[in-house]
């Protein structure tokens, strides 16, 4: 299959920083690609180069002649006072009925089409932009951080759309859960180079670690062999009877070489405040009502959060999650009832408005000095700054030149330089790369205090949450189920909404769509055939996976470099074959999910 996008020797620098350094990759129209890399690695620059909005210093990006790129814009393309349908008609030059038809795929319908776009939340505006993108009938999509500020329900809608999308796409995201659901290929941009891996983000991270460990084992075996040969040469090169042998051993030594192992990129090592563990109730809400002078958001809130809990506050955008957190910390007065904090609580807050309003002319060092606990000395402060990747001269950078990700890291560093035993975190994962989110999770695992947080990153919530508080429908309540049950319930609600829409479109006909008898029979035959193929694939994948595990165990004990390289080559072949079979398995599984054999 010919590639739709070919990146050839792409090179691009900004100042002294090289973002693209001979980067090369080819993407076909059936690739569902997740583009990953550290903050500042150049992912957005690469996307702009593909779109033709960024000029490369060397190399080129070649598009297939029939490729029509669709780009999910991050900037605001709306005109003041413009309604949803007016924007869609202006942007796409399509009639209102067509705009409404496509908008309905994202639950934008009825009166919402006539609402001014600027009055909608960020999540709904993203749905409008997705509708506009589709109205241009692209063949390949480029989505740059599409889940930022989207609630879980909208993320699920976007996932379903992408899974059903016939063309290929490239998604830039730090949301590991979203990439896992939507992408079957992983493209990593690291140190200016591109690596395309035929598998999910989790498979790629596992493969990358296995490859590194294997190369380290091979190098250890090679070094042992080099030492053995060198010892023999030194001992025998001068002997009349052994000089020839020593010369032969020297040739063997000259042929041995170490595998090049790329050094790890610097990672944030996050330190949490060292606080004494406490017991009992951290905060109690008694018949609390929250909202604004002219608007009630929720009332009748009665709940307790215990010390050392990790309470995830969940719910759709616009339902009041941030309002609830602001009321908890006292930046918003209750409309009724009260919030009671336990004795001796020290509260630290991380929120979007904090890192978007940092003092622009302060340096990184100035800001951290201004927020640190007095017991923390200057060297400790620099150590914490370094753990958040502000090292050397970076601490002299002014806030106004920092990227969004750097500002987010700076705020977290400042928060964790305190002695807070309560952390209130509003979307802490936004603007943090995969590795930094992992470091934050590990740090919070070790934290003796209490964490109350909101996040739309399902990976982060799964790792951290011990209890769920749901905000919605004018209520704030503990829900008895865990996070997985909450996600399942959301998925079922979306299914029900889709079913109701389908029933309405069929004029109240049978929920099946009243398929003709012959059509149902044909579908059943297809489903049985797909299930048969599914079983075959599962057996083959299991067999290959057993072989791969056996090879991995063998690599742990091999000392001969030549044999190790041979085994590793077979290991890589198996990994590729398994990824291909898993892709086919997913295709059949998706077909079966849409078929009912009756």
Coordinates of C-alpha atoms in Angstrom, one line a residue:
X1 CA 0.0 0.0 0.0
X2 CA 1.6 3.3 -1.0
X3 CA 2.2 5.8 1.8
X4 CA -0.1 8.9 2.0
X5 CA 2.6 10.8 4.0
X6 CA 6.3 10.4 3.5
X7 CA 8.7 12.3 5.7
X8 CA 12.2 12.3 4.2
X9 CA 15.3 13.5 6.1
X10 CA 13.3 16.3 7.8
X11 CA 15.6 18.8 9.6
X12 CA 14.4 21.8 11.7
X13 CA 16.1 23.9 14.4
X14 CA 14.9 26.7 16.7
X15 CA 17.9 28.6 18.0
X16 CA 20.4 26.1 19.4
X17 CA 17.7 23.4 19.8
X18 CA 17.4 20.7 17.1
X19 CA 13.8 19.5 16.8
X20 CA 14.0 17.4 13.7
X21 CA 17.4 15.8 12.8
X22 CA 17.0 13.8 9.6
X23 CA 13.6 12.4 10.7
X24 CA 12.2 9.8 8.3
X25 CA 8.9 7.9 8.3
X26 CA 6.2 6.7 6.0
X27 CA 2.5 6.5 6.9
X28 CA -0.2 4.7 4.9
X29 CA -3.9 5.5 4.8
X30 CA -4.8 2.6 7.1
X31 CA -2.4 3.7 9.8
X32 CA -4.0 4.9 13.1
X33 CA -0.9 6.5 14.5
X34 CA -0.2 8.0 17.9
X35 CA 2.6 10.5 17.8
X36 CA 4.4 10.6 21.2
X37 CA 7.5 12.4 22.6
X38 CA 8.6 14.7 25.4
X39 CA 7.2 18.2 25.8
X40 CA 9.2 20.4 23.4
X41 CA 10.4 17.5 21.3
X42 CA 8.9 19.0 18.1
X43 CA 5.6 17.1 17.6
X44 CA 3.5 20.2 16.8
X45 CA 6.3 21.4 14.5
X46 CA 6.2 18.1 12.6
X47 CA 2.4 18.4 12.3
X48 CA 2.8 21.9 10.9
X49 CA 5.4 20.7 8.4
X50 CA 3.1 17.9 7.2
X51 CA 0.3 20.5 6.8
X52 CA 2.7 22.8 4.8
X53 CA 2.6 25.5 7.5
X54 CA 6.2 25.0 8.6
X55 CA 9.2 25.2 6.3
X56 CA 12.0 22.6 6.8
X57 CA 15.6 23.5 6.6
X58 CA 16.4 20.2 4.9
X59 CA 14.4 17.3 3.7
X60 CA 10.7 17.2 2.7
X61 CA 7.3 16.0 3.4
X62 CA 5.6 14.3 0.4
X63 CA 1.8 13.8 0.3
X64 CA 0.1 11.3 -2.0
X65 CA -1.7 13.3 -4.8
X66 CA -5.1 12.0 -3.6
X67 CA -4.6 12.9 0.1
X68 CA -6.9 15.5 1.6
X69 CA -5.7 16.4 5.1
X70 CA -8.1 17.3 7.8
X71 CA -6.7 19.2 10.8
X72 CA -8.3 19.6 14.2
X73 CA -7.5 23.2 15.0
X74 CA -6.4 24.3 18.5
X75 CA -7.0 28.0 17.9
X76 CA -10.5 29.6 17.9
X77 CA -11.9 29.8 14.4
X78 CA -15.2 31.3 15.4
X79 CA -16.7 34.8 14.7
X80 CA -18.3 36.7 17.6
X81 CA -22.0 36.0 17.9
X82 CA -21.9 33.3 15.3
X83 CA -24.2 30.3 15.9
X84 CA -23.0 26.7 15.5
X85 CA -24.8 26.1 12.2
X86 CA -23.7 29.5 10.9
X87 CA -20.1 28.7 11.6
X88 CA -20.4 25.2 10.0
X89 CA -22.0 26.6 6.9
X90 CA -19.4 29.4 6.6
X91 CA -16.5 27.1 7.2
X92 CA -17.6 24.2 5.0
X93 CA -19.8 25.9 2.4
X94 CA -22.3 23.1 2.9
X95 CA -26.1 23.6 3.3
X96 CA -27.6 23.7 6.7
X97 CA -29.2 20.2 6.4
X98 CA -25.8 18.6 5.7
X99 CA -24.2 20.5 8.6
X100 CA -26.9 19.3 10.9
X101 CA -26.6 15.7 9.7
X102 CA -22.8 15.5 10.5
X103 CA -23.2 17.5 13.7
X104 CA -25.6 14.9 15.0
X105 CA -22.8 12.4 15.1
X106 CA -21.4 14.4 18.0
X107 CA -24.8 14.9 19.7
X108 CA -25.0 18.5 18.4
X109 CA -28.7 18.7 17.3
X110 CA -31.9 20.6 17.7
X111 CA -31.8 23.9 19.5
X112 CA -28.0 23.6 20.1
X113 CA -27.4 24.3 16.4
X114 CA -28.7 27.8 16.9
X115 CA -26.6 28.5 20.1
X116 CA -23.7 31.0 19.8
X117 CA -20.5 29.0 19.6
X118 CA -18.7 31.2 22.1
X119 CA -21.3 30.4 24.8
X120 CA -20.4 26.7 24.6
X121 CA -17.8 24.9 26.9
X122 CA -14.4 24.0 25.5
X123 CA -15.5 20.4 25.1
X124 CA -18.6 21.3 23.0
X125 CA -16.5 23.7 20.9
X126 CA -14.2 20.8 20.1
X127 CA -17.2 18.8 18.9
X128 CA -18.1 21.7 16.7
X129 CA -14.6 21.8 15.2
X130 CA -14.7 18.0 14.6
X131 CA -17.9 18.5 12.7
X132 CA -16.4 21.2 10.6
X133 CA -13.3 19.0 9.9
X134 CA -15.6 16.1 8.7
X135 CA -17.6 18.4 6.4
X136 CA -14.5 19.0 4.4
X137 CA -14.4 15.2 3.6
X138 CA -10.7 14.6 4.5
X139 CA -9.0 11.3 3.7
X140 CA -6.4 11.6 6.5
X141 CA -6.8 13.4 9.9
X142 CA -4.2 15.2 12.0
X143 CA -5.4 15.8 15.6
X144 CA -3.1 17.8 17.9
X145 CA -3.9 17.1 21.6
X146 CA -7.6 16.5 20.9
X147 CA -8.5 15.4 24.4
X148 CA -7.2 18.5 26.2
X149 CA -10.1 19.7 28.4
X150 CA -12.6 17.2 27.0
X151 CA -14.7 15.4 29.6
X152 CA -14.8 11.6 29.6
X153 CA -18.1 11.4 27.8
X154 CA -16.8 13.5 24.9
X155 CA -13.6 11.5 24.8
X156 CA -15.7 8.3 24.4
X157 CA -17.7 9.9 21.6
X158 CA -14.4 10.9 19.9
X159 CA -13.0 7.4 20.4
X160 CA -16.1 5.8 18.8
X161 CA -15.9 8.2 15.9
X162 CA -12.2 7.4 15.3
X163 CA -12.7 3.6 15.5
X164 CA -15.4 3.9 12.8
X165 CA -13.4 6.3 10.6
X166 CA -12.4 4.6 7.4
X167 CA -9.3 6.6 6.7
X168 CA -6.0 7.0 8.6
X169 CA -5.0 9.6 11.2
X170 CA -2.2 10.9 13.2
X171 CA -2.9 11.9 16.8
X172 CA -0.5 13.9 19.0
X173 CA -1.4 13.2 22.6
X174 CA 0.0 12.6 26.1
X175 CA -3.2 10.7 27.1
X176 CA -2.0 7.1 27.2
X177 CA -5.5 5.7 27.7
X178 CA -6.9 7.6 24.6
X179 CA -4.0 6.5 22.4
X180 CA -4.5 2.9 23.5
X181 CA -8.1 3.0 22.5
X182 CA -7.6 4.7 19.1
X183 CA -4.2 3.9 17.7
X184 CA -2.6 0.7 16.3
X185 CA 0.7 2.3 15.5
X186 CA 3.1 4.4 17.6
X187 CA 5.4 7.1 16.1
X188 CA 7.9 8.4 18.6
X189 CA 9.8 11.6 18.1
X190 CA 13.0 11.6 20.2
X191 CA 16.2 13.5 19.8
X192 CA 15.1 14.6 16.4
X193 CA 14.5 11.1 15.1
X194 CA 11.3 9.2 14.2
X195 CA 10.6 5.6 15.1
X196 CA 7.4 4.0 13.8
X197 CA 6.4 0.9 15.8
X198 CA 3.5 -1.4 14.6
X199 CA 1.7 -1.6 17.9
X200 CA 0.0 0.4 20.7
X201 CA 1.7 2.9 23.0
X202 CA 1.8 0.4 25.8
X203 CA 3.3 -2.3 23.6
X204 CA 5.9 0.2 22.3
X205 CA 7.0 1.2 25.8
X206 CA 7.3 -2.4 26.8
X207 CA 9.2 -3.2 23.6
X208 CA 11.5 -0.2 24.0
X209 CA 12.4 -1.3 27.6
X210 CA 12.9 -4.9 26.5
X211 CA 15.2 -3.8 23.6
X212 CA 17.2 -1.6 26.0
X213 CA 17.6 -4.5 28.5
X214 CA 18.6 -6.9 25.7
X215 CA 21.2 -4.5 24.3
X216 CA 22.6 -4.1 27.8
X217 CA 22.9 -7.9 28.2
X218 CA 24.6 -8.3 24.8
X219 CA 27.0 -5.5 25.7
X220 CA 27.8 -7.1 29.1
X221 CA 28.6 -10.4 27.3
X222 CA 30.7 -8.6 24.7
X223 CA 32.7 -6.8 27.3
X224 CA 33.4 -10.1 29.2
X225 CA 34.6 -11.6 25.9
X226 CA 36.7 -8.6 25.1
X227 CA 38.3 -8.8 28.6
X228 CA 39.0 -12.5 28.1
X229 CA 40.6 -12.1 24.7
X230 CA 42.7 -9.1 25.9
X231 CA 44.0 -11.1 28.9
X232 CA 45.0 -13.9 26.5
X233 CA 46.7 -11.5 24.1
X234 CA 48.6 -9.7 26.9
X235 CA 49.8 -13.0 28.3
X236 CA 50.8 -14.7 25.0
X237 CA 51.8 -12.0 22.5
X238 CA 55.5 -12.2 23.4
X239 CA 55.9 -16.0 23.5
X240 CA 57.5 -17.7 20.5
X241 CA 55.1 -20.5 20.6
X242 CA 51.9 -18.5 21.3
X243 CA 52.4 -15.3 19.3
X244 CA 50.4 -16.6 16.3
X245 CA 47.5 -17.5 18.6
X246 CA 47.7 -14.1 20.2
X247 CA 47.6 -12.5 16.8
X248 CA 44.5 -14.5 15.9
X249 CA 42.8 -13.5 19.1
X250 CA 43.6 -9.9 18.3
X251 CA 41.6 -10.2 15.1
X252 CA 38.7 -11.7 17.0
X253 CA 38.9 -8.8 19.5
X254 CA 38.9 -6.3 16.7
X255 CA 35.7 -7.7 15.2
X256 CA 33.8 -7.3 18.5
X257 CA 31.9 -4.1 19.0
X258 CA 29.3 -2.8 21.5
X259 CA 25.8 -2.0 20.5
X260 CA 25.0 1.7 20.7
X261 CA 22.5 2.2 23.6
X262 CA 20.8 5.6 23.5
X263 CA 21.0 7.4 26.8
X264 CA 17.8 7.9 28.6
X265 CA 16.2 11.3 28.1
X266 CA 16.0 13.3 31.3
X267 CA 12.9 12.4 33.3
X268 CA 11.2 14.3 36.1
X269 CA 11.7 12.7 39.5
X270 CA 8.9 14.2 41.5
X271 CA 9.3 14.7 45.3
X272 CA 6.2 15.0 47.4
X273 CA 6.0 16.9 50.7
X274 CA 7.2 14.8 53.6
X275 CA 4.2 14.9 56.0
X276 CA 3.1 12.8 59.0
X277 CA 0.2 10.4 58.2
X278 CA -3.1 11.5 59.8
X279 CA -6.3 9.6 60.6
X280 CA -9.9 10.5 60.6
X281 CA -11.9 13.0 58.5
X282 CA -9.9 15.4 56.4
X283 CA -12.9 17.4 55.2
X284 CA -16.7 17.3 55.8
X285 CA -19.5 18.9 53.7
X286 CA -22.7 19.4 55.6
X287 CA -25.9 20.2 53.6
X288 CA -23.6 22.3 51.2
X289 CA -24.9 24.3 48.3
X290 CA -22.5 25.6 45.7
X291 CA -22.7 28.0 42.8
X292 CA -22.7 31.8 42.1
X293 CA -24.8 34.7 43.2
X294 CA -27.2 34.2 40.2
X295 CA -26.8 30.5 39.7
X296 CA -27.1 27.4 41.8
X297 CA -24.8 24.5 40.7
X298 CA -25.6 21.8 43.2
X299 CA -27.2 21.5 46.7
X300 CA -27.8 19.0 49.5
X301 CA -24.1 18.0 49.4
X302 CA -23.3 15.9 52.5
X303 CA -20.1 13.8 52.4
X304 CA -16.8 13.1 54.2
X305 CA -13.3 12.6 52.7
X306 CA -10.9 10.7 55.0
X307 CA -7.2 11.5 55.5
X308 CA -4.9 9.7 53.0
X309 CA -7.8 9.2 50.5
X310 CA -7.2 9.8 46.8
X311 CA -10.6 11.2 45.8
X312 CA -11.3 11.6 42.1
X313 CA -14.0 14.2 41.3
X314 CA -15.6 13.2 38.1
X315 CA -18.5 14.4 35.8
X316 CA -19.2 16.1 32.5
X317 CA -17.8 19.5 31.8
X318 CA -20.0 22.3 33.0
X319 CA -21.5 20.3 35.8
X320 CA -19.5 21.9 38.6
X321 CA -16.4 20.0 39.3
X322 CA -14.2 23.1 39.5
X323 CA -16.9 25.0 41.4
X324 CA -16.9 22.2 44.0
X325 CA -13.1 22.3 44.4
X326 CA -13.1 26.1 44.6
X327 CA -15.7 26.0 47.4
X328 CA -13.7 23.3 49.2
X329 CA -10.6 25.5 49.3
X330 CA -12.5 28.7 50.1
X331 CA -12.0 30.7 46.9
X332 CA -15.8 30.6 46.4
X333 CA -18.2 31.0 49.3
X334 CA -20.9 28.3 49.8
X335 CA -24.5 29.4 49.0
X336 CA -25.6 27.4 52.0
X337 CA -24.3 24.8 54.4
X338 CA -20.6 24.6 55.3
X339 CA -17.2 23.0 54.6
X340 CA -15.3 21.8 57.7
X341 CA -11.6 20.9 57.4
X342 CA -10.0 18.7 60.0
X343 CA -7.6 20.2 62.6
X344 CA -4.0 20.9 61.4
X345 CA -4.8 20.6 57.7
X346 CA -2.4 22.5 55.3
X347 CA -3.9 22.8 51.8
X348 CA -1.9 23.2 48.6
X349 CA -3.8 24.0 45.3
X350 CA -2.8 23.3 41.7
X351 CA -5.2 24.6 39.1
X352 CA -5.2 25.9 35.5
X353 CA -5.6 29.5 36.5
X354 CA -2.5 29.3 38.7
X355 CA -0.1 28.3 36.0
X356 CA -1.6 30.6 33.4
X357 CA -1.2 33.6 35.7
X358 CA 2.4 33.1 37.0
X359 CA 4.5 36.3 37.3
X360 CA 5.8 36.8 33.8
X361 CA 9.1 38.5 34.7
X362 CA 10.1 36.1 37.5
X363 CA 12.7 33.5 36.8
X364 CA 12.1 29.9 37.6
X365 CA 14.4 30.3 40.6
X366 CA 12.6 33.5 41.7
X367 CA 9.2 31.9 41.6
X368 CA 10.3 28.8 43.6
X369 CA 12.0 30.9 46.2
X370 CA 8.8 32.9 46.7
X371 CA 6.6 29.8 47.3
X372 CA 8.9 27.4 49.1
X373 CA 8.5 26.4 52.8
X374 CA 11.1 28.3 54.9
X375 CA 12.6 25.1 56.1
X376 CA 13.8 24.2 52.6
X377 CA 17.2 25.6 51.8
X378 CA 18.5 26.8 48.5
X379 CA 20.3 23.6 47.5
X380 CA 17.2 21.6 48.2
X381 CA 15.2 24.0 46.1
X382 CA 17.6 23.6 43.1
X383 CA 17.4 19.8 43.6
X384 CA 13.6 19.9 43.3
X385 CA 13.8 22.2 40.3
X386 CA 16.2 19.8 38.6
X387 CA 13.8 16.9 39.2
X388 CA 11.3 18.9 37.2
X389 CA 13.9 19.3 34.4
X390 CA 14.9 22.9 35.3
X391 CA 18.6 22.3 35.4
X392 CA 21.7 24.5 35.1
X393 CA 20.8 27.8 33.3
X394 CA 17.2 26.7 32.9
X395 CA 16.5 28.1 36.4
X396 CA 17.4 31.5 35.1
X397 CA 14.7 31.4 32.4
X398 CA 11.8 33.9 32.8
X399 CA 8.3 32.6 33.1
X400 CA 7.2 34.4 30.0
X401 CA 9.4 32.3 27.8
X402 CA 8.2 28.9 29.2
X403 CA 5.9 26.6 27.3
X404 CA 2.6 25.4 28.7
X405 CA 4.2 22.2 29.8
X406 CA 7.1 23.9 31.5
X407 CA 4.7 26.3 33.4
X408 CA 2.7 23.3 34.6
X409 CA 5.9 21.6 35.8
X410 CA 7.0 24.8 37.5
X411 CA 3.7 25.1 39.4
X412 CA 3.9 21.4 40.5
X413 CA 7.4 22.0 41.7
X414 CA 6.3 25.0 43.7
X415 CA 3.4 23.1 45.2
X416 CA 5.6 20.2 46.3
X417 CA 8.2 22.5 47.9
X418 CA 5.6 23.2 50.5
X419 CA 4.6 21.2 53.6
X420 CA 1.0 20.6 52.5
X421 CA -0.8 17.5 53.9
X422 CA -3.8 18.2 51.5
X423 CA -3.3 18.5 47.8
X424 CA -6.1 19.8 45.6
X425 CA -5.2 19.1 41.9
X426 CA -7.4 20.4 39.1
X427 CA -6.4 18.5 35.9
X428 CA -2.7 18.0 36.9
X429 CA -1.9 15.9 33.8
X430 CA -2.7 18.6 31.2
X431 CA 0.5 19.7 29.4
X432 CA 2.6 16.9 31.1
X433 CA 4.2 14.3 28.9
X434 CA 3.7 10.5 29.5
X435 CA 6.9 10.1 31.5
X436 CA 6.1 13.1 33.8
X437 CA 2.6 11.8 34.4
X438 CA 4.1 8.4 35.4
X439 CA 6.5 10.2 37.8
X440 CA 3.6 12.1 39.3
X441 CA 1.7 8.9 39.9
X442 CA 4.7 7.2 41.6
X443 CA 5.2 10.3 43.8
X444 CA 1.5 10.4 44.9
X445 CA 1.7 6.6 45.7
X446 CA 4.3 7.5 48.3
X447 CA 2.5 10.6 49.6
X448 CA 1.2 10.4 53.2
X449 CA -1.3 13.2 52.8
X450 CA -4.7 13.5 51.1
X451 CA -5.3 14.1 47.4
X452 CA -8.6 15.5 46.0
X453 CA -8.3 15.8 42.2
X454 CA -10.1 16.1 38.9
X455 CA -8.7 14.5 35.7
X456 CA -9.9 13.5 32.3
X457 CA -6.9 11.2 31.9
X458 CA -8.3 7.7 32.5
X459 CA -4.8 6.2 33.0
X460 CA -4.0 8.8 35.7
X461 CA -7.4 8.2 37.5
X462 CA -7.0 4.4 37.4
X463 CA -3.5 4.7 38.9
X464 CA -4.4 7.1 41.7
X465 CA -8.1 7.1 42.7
X466 CA -9.3 5.2 45.8
X467 CA -12.8 6.7 45.7
X468 CA -15.0 8.5 43.3
X469 CA -17.1 11.6 43.8
X470 CA -19.5 12.4 41.0
X471 CA -20.7 15.9 40.1
X472 CA -23.8 16.1 37.9
X473 CA -27.5 16.8 37.8
X474 CA -27.3 19.4 40.6
X475 CA -25.8 16.9 43.1
X476 CA -22.3 16.0 44.4
X477 CA -22.2 12.5 45.9
X478 CA -19.9 9.6 46.6
X479 CA -20.7 6.8 44.2
X480 CA -20.5 3.2 45.6
X481 CA -18.8 1.7 42.5
X482 CA -15.2 2.0 41.4
X483 CA -13.9 4.0 38.4
X484 CA -14.3 1.1 36.0
X485 CA -18.0 0.8 36.8
X486 CA -18.3 4.5 36.3
X487 CA -16.8 4.4 32.9
X488 CA -19.0 1.4 32.0
X489 CA -22.1 3.3 33.0
X490 CA -21.0 6.3 30.8
X491 CA -20.5 3.9 27.9
X492 CA -24.0 2.4 28.4
X493 CA -25.5 5.9 28.6
X494 CA -23.9 6.8 25.2
X495 CA -25.2 3.5 23.8
X496 CA -28.7 4.3 25.0
X497 CA -28.5 7.8 23.4
X498 CA -27.3 6.3 20.1
X499 CA -30.2 3.8 20.2
X500 CA -32.7 6.6 20.9
X501 CA -31.4 8.6 18.0
X502 CA -31.5 5.6 15.7
X503 CA -35.1 4.9 16.7
X504 CA -36.1 8.5 16.1
X505 CA -34.5 8.5 12.7
X506 CA -36.4 5.3 11.7
X507 CA -39.7 6.9 12.6
X508 CA -40.3 4.7 15.6
X509 CA -39.6 1.4 13.8
X510 CA -38.2 -1.7 15.5
X511 CA -34.9 -1.1 17.4
X512 CA -33.2 -3.5 15.0
X513 CA -33.9 -1.1 12.2
X514 CA -36.3 -3.9 11.0
X515 CA -33.8 -5.6 8.8
X516 CA -35.2 -7.7 6.0
X517 CA -35.0 -11.5 6.7
X518 CA -32.4 -12.2 4.0
X519 CA -30.2 -9.3 5.2
X520 CA -30.3 -10.7 8.8
X521 CA -29.4 -14.2 7.5
X522 CA -26.4 -12.8 5.5
X523 CA -25.2 -10.9 8.6
X524 CA -25.5 -14.0 10.8
X525 CA -23.3 -15.9 8.3
X526 CA -20.7 -13.2 8.3
X527 CA -20.7 -13.1 12.1
X528 CA -20.2 -16.9 12.3
X529 CA -17.3 -16.6 9.8
X530 CA -15.8 -13.8 11.8
X531 CA -16.1 -15.7 15.1
X532 CA -14.3 -18.7 13.5
X533 CA -11.5 -16.5 12.2
X534 CA -11.3 -14.9 15.7
X535 CA -10.8 -18.3 17.3
X536 CA -8.0 -19.2 14.9
X537 CA -6.3 -15.9 15.5
X538 CA -6.5 -16.3 19.3
X539 CA -4.8 -19.7 19.1
X540 CA -2.1 -18.5 16.8
X541 CA -1.4 -15.4 18.9
X542 CA -1.2 -17.5 22.1
X543 CA 1.3 -19.9 20.4
X544 CA 3.5 -17.1 19.1
X545 CA 3.4 -15.3 22.4
X546 CA 4.6 -18.5 24.2
X547 CA 7.5 -18.7 21.8
X548 CA 8.3 -15.0 22.4
X549 CA 8.3 -15.4 26.2
X550 CA 10.6 -18.5 25.8
X551 CA 13.0 -16.4 23.7
X552 CA 12.9 -13.6 26.3
X553 CA 13.9 -16.0 29.0
X554 CA 16.6 -17.4 26.8
X555 CA 18.1 -13.9 26.3
X556 CA 18.6 -13.6 30.0
X557 CA 21.1 -16.4 30.0
X558 CA 22.9 -16.1 26.7
X559 CA 26.5 -15.0 26.8
X560 CA 27.5 -15.5 23.2
X561 CA 26.9 -12.1 21.3
X562 CA 26.3 -13.8 18.0
X563 CA 23.7 -16.2 19.4
X564 CA 22.1 -13.3 21.3
X565 CA 21.7 -11.2 18.2
X566 CA 20.2 -14.2 16.3
X567 CA 17.7 -14.8 19.1
X568 CA 16.9 -11.1 19.3
X569 CA 16.2 -11.0 15.6
X570 CA 13.7 -13.8 15.9
X571 CA 12.2 -12.1 19.0
X572 CA 11.6 -8.9 16.9
X573 CA 10.1 -10.9 14.1
X574 CA 7.6 -12.5 16.5
X575 CA 6.7 -9.1 18.0
X576 CA 5.9 -7.8 14.5
X577 CA 3.9 -10.9 13.6
X578 CA 1.9 -10.8 16.9
X579 CA 1.2 -7.1 16.4
X580 CA -0.1 -7.7 12.9
X581 CA -2.3 -10.6 14.1
X582 CA -3.6 -8.5 17.0
X583 CA -4.6 -5.8 14.5
X584 CA -6.6 -8.4 12.5
X585 CA -8.1 -9.8 15.8
X586 CA -9.3 -6.3 16.6
X587 CA -11.0 -5.9 13.2
X588 CA -13.0 -9.1 13.6
X589 CA -13.8 -8.2 17.2
X590 CA -15.2 -4.8 16.2
X591 CA -17.3 -6.5 13.5
X592 CA -18.7 -9.0 16.0
X593 CA -19.6 -6.2 18.4
X594 CA -21.8 -4.7 15.7
X595 CA -23.5 -7.9 14.8
X596 CA -26.3 -9.8 16.6
X597 CA -26.7 -13.3 15.4
X598 CA -30.3 -13.4 16.7

